[in-house]
Amino acid sequence: LLGHLGIVQDGVAHYYKASTRRHTKESIFAVHDFKELPRVVILTCYGGMDDMVPMSVVATNPDGLILTGLGHG
């Protein structure tokens, strides 16, 4: 799936798309031979936040970055 899967509003999940196939050993999520997990940073963002923290995180060159937001915006 690409794009938004859906939202949670007022405690209720609303899905925009549904997965039509099961994940298998051929899936992009399949884990085969690896020696260590990637370093992924999870950063919660909010309205009016400056770029100091996100830019500091990016400067550490993480393997992945997940940005979360709050509210209905």
mmCIF file of N, CA and C in Angstrom, residues 36-67:
data_model
loop_
_atom_site.group_PDB
_atom_site.id
_atom_site.type_symbol
_atom_site.label_atom_id
_atom_site.label_comp_id
_atom_site.label_asym_id
_atom_site.label_seq_id
_atom_site.Cartn_x
_atom_site.Cartn_y
_atom_site.Cartn_z
ATOM 1 N N GLU A 36 21.724 -7.491 12.262
ATOM 2 C CA GLU A 36 21.228 -6.567 13.276
ATOM 3 C C GLU A 36 20.057 -5.777 12.708
ATOM 4 N N LEU A 37 19.218 -5.290 13.589
ATOM 5 C CA LEU A 37 18.082 -4.489 13.163
ATOM 6 C C LEU A 37 18.544 -3.083 12.789
ATOM 7 N N PRO A 38 17.865 -2.459 11.848
ATOM 8 C CA PRO A 38 18.232 -1.093 11.487
ATOM 9 C C PRO A 38 17.904 -0.125 12.620
ATOM 10 N N ARG A 39 18.614 0.984 12.663
ATOM 11 C CA ARG A 39 18.349 2.008 13.681
ATOM 12 C C ARG A 39 17.308 2.968 13.111
ATOM 13 N N VAL A 40 16.114 2.902 13.687
ATOM 14 C CA VAL A 40 15.000 3.734 13.246
ATOM 15 C C VAL A 40 14.623 4.675 14.378
ATOM 16 N N VAL A 41 14.528 5.955 14.075
ATOM 17 C CA VAL A 41 14.172 6.975 15.061
ATOM 18 C C VAL A 41 12.701 7.324 14.880
ATOM 19 N N ILE A 42 11.958 7.408 15.994
ATOM 20 C CA ILE A 42 10.563 7.831 15.980
ATOM 21 C C ILE A 42 10.502 9.213 16.615
ATOM 22 N N LEU A 43 9.997 10.186 15.867
ATOM 23 C CA LEU A 43 9.981 11.571 16.322
ATOM 24 C C LEU A 43 8.556 12.111 16.267
ATOM 25 N N THR A 44 8.052 12.580 17.402
ATOM 26 C CA THR A 44 6.725 13.179 17.458
ATOM 27 C C THR A 44 6.833 14.674 17.181
ATOM 28 N N CYS A 45 6.081 15.137 16.198
ATOM 29 C CA CYS A 45 6.115 16.543 15.792
ATOM 30 C C CYS A 45 4.818 17.227 16.212
ATOM 31 N N TYR A 46 4.869 18.537 16.309
ATOM 32 C CA TYR A 46 3.694 19.314 16.716
ATOM 33 C C TYR A 46 3.700 20.654 15.993
ATOM 34 N N GLY A 47 2.541 21.282 15.947
ATOM 35 C CA GLY A 47 2.410 22.569 15.278
ATOM 36 C C GLY A 47 3.329 23.608 15.888
ATOM 37 N N GLY A 48 4.045 24.336 15.059
ATOM 38 C CA GLY A 48 4.940 25.376 15.523
ATOM 39 C C GLY A 48 6.326 24.893 15.901
ATOM 40 N N MET A 49 6.556 23.603 15.751
ATOM 41 C CA MET A 49 7.864 23.034 16.092
ATOM 42 C C MET A 49 8.916 23.551 15.110
ATOM 43 N N ASP A 50 10.077 23.952 15.642
ATOM 44 C CA ASP A 50 11.134 24.382 14.718
ATOM 45 C C ASP A 50 11.885 23.152 14.209
ATOM 46 N N ASP A 51 12.847 23.362 13.336
ATOM 47 C CA ASP A 51 13.517 22.222 12.698
ATOM 48 C C ASP A 51 14.777 21.754 13.416
ATOM 49 N N MET A 52 15.085 22.272 14.594
ATOM 50 C CA MET A 52 16.325 21.908 15.281
ATOM 51 C C MET A 52 16.393 20.407 15.590
ATOM 52 N N VAL A 53 15.346 19.863 16.190
ATOM 53 C CA VAL A 53 15.382 18.439 16.560
ATOM 54 C C VAL A 53 15.362 17.545 15.322
ATOM 55 N N PRO A 54 14.424 17.739 14.370
ATOM 56 C CA PRO A 54 14.461 16.875 13.181
ATOM 57 C C PRO A 54 15.788 16.932 12.427
ATOM 58 N N MET A 55 16.365 18.118 12.286
ATOM 59 C CA MET A 55 17.637 18.239 11.573
ATOM 60 C C MET A 55 18.770 17.571 12.351
ATOM 61 N N SER A 56 18.706 17.620 13.677
ATOM 62 C CA SER A 56 19.713 16.939 14.498
ATOM 63 C C SER A 56 19.615 15.432 14.325
ATOM 64 N N VAL A 57 18.383 14.920 14.261
ATOM 65 C CA VAL A 57 18.181 13.480 14.056
ATOM 66 C C VAL A 57 18.711 13.073 12.685
ATOM 67 N N VAL A 58 18.371 13.820 11.653
ATOM 68 C CA VAL A 58 18.827 13.508 10.291
ATOM 69 C C VAL A 58 20.351 13.520 10.219
ATOM 70 N N ALA A 59 20.983 14.420 10.958
ATOM 71 C CA ALA A 59 22.452 14.514 10.950
ATOM 72 C C ALA A 59 23.115 13.257 11.505
ATOM 73 N N THR A 60 22.389 12.465 12.309
ATOM 74 C CA THR A 60 22.955 11.223 12.850
ATOM 75 C C THR A 60 22.859 10.074 11.852
ATOM 76 N N ASN A 61 22.239 10.324 10.672
ATOM 77 C CA ASN A 61 22.133 9.337 9.599
ATOM 78 C C ASN A 61 21.456 8.038 10.045
ATOM 79 N N PRO A 62 20.211 8.104 10.549
ATOM 80 C CA PRO A 62 19.521 6.879 10.942
ATOM 81 C C PRO A 62 19.154 6.049 9.708
ATOM 82 N N ASP A 63 18.886 4.762 9.912
ATOM 83 C CA ASP A 63 18.463 3.903 8.811
ATOM 84 C C ASP A 63 17.026 4.202 8.400
ATOM 85 N N GLY A 64 16.261 4.754 9.329
ATOM 86 C CA GLY A 64 14.876 5.111 9.046
ATOM 87 C C GLY A 64 14.412 6.185 9.998
ATOM 88 N N LEU A 65 13.377 6.907 9.592
ATOM 89 C CA LEU A 65 12.824 7.976 10.415
ATOM 90 C C LEU A 65 11.311 7.927 10.302
ATOM 91 N N ILE A 66 10.642 7.821 11.439
ATOM 92 C CA ILE A 66 9.186 7.830 11.485
ATOM 93 C C ILE A 66 8.766 9.129 12.145
ATOM 94 N N LEU A 67 7.949 9.920 11.443
ATOM 95 C CA LEU A 67 7.436 11.162 11.993
ATOM 96 C C LEU A 67 5.981 10.955 12.381
#
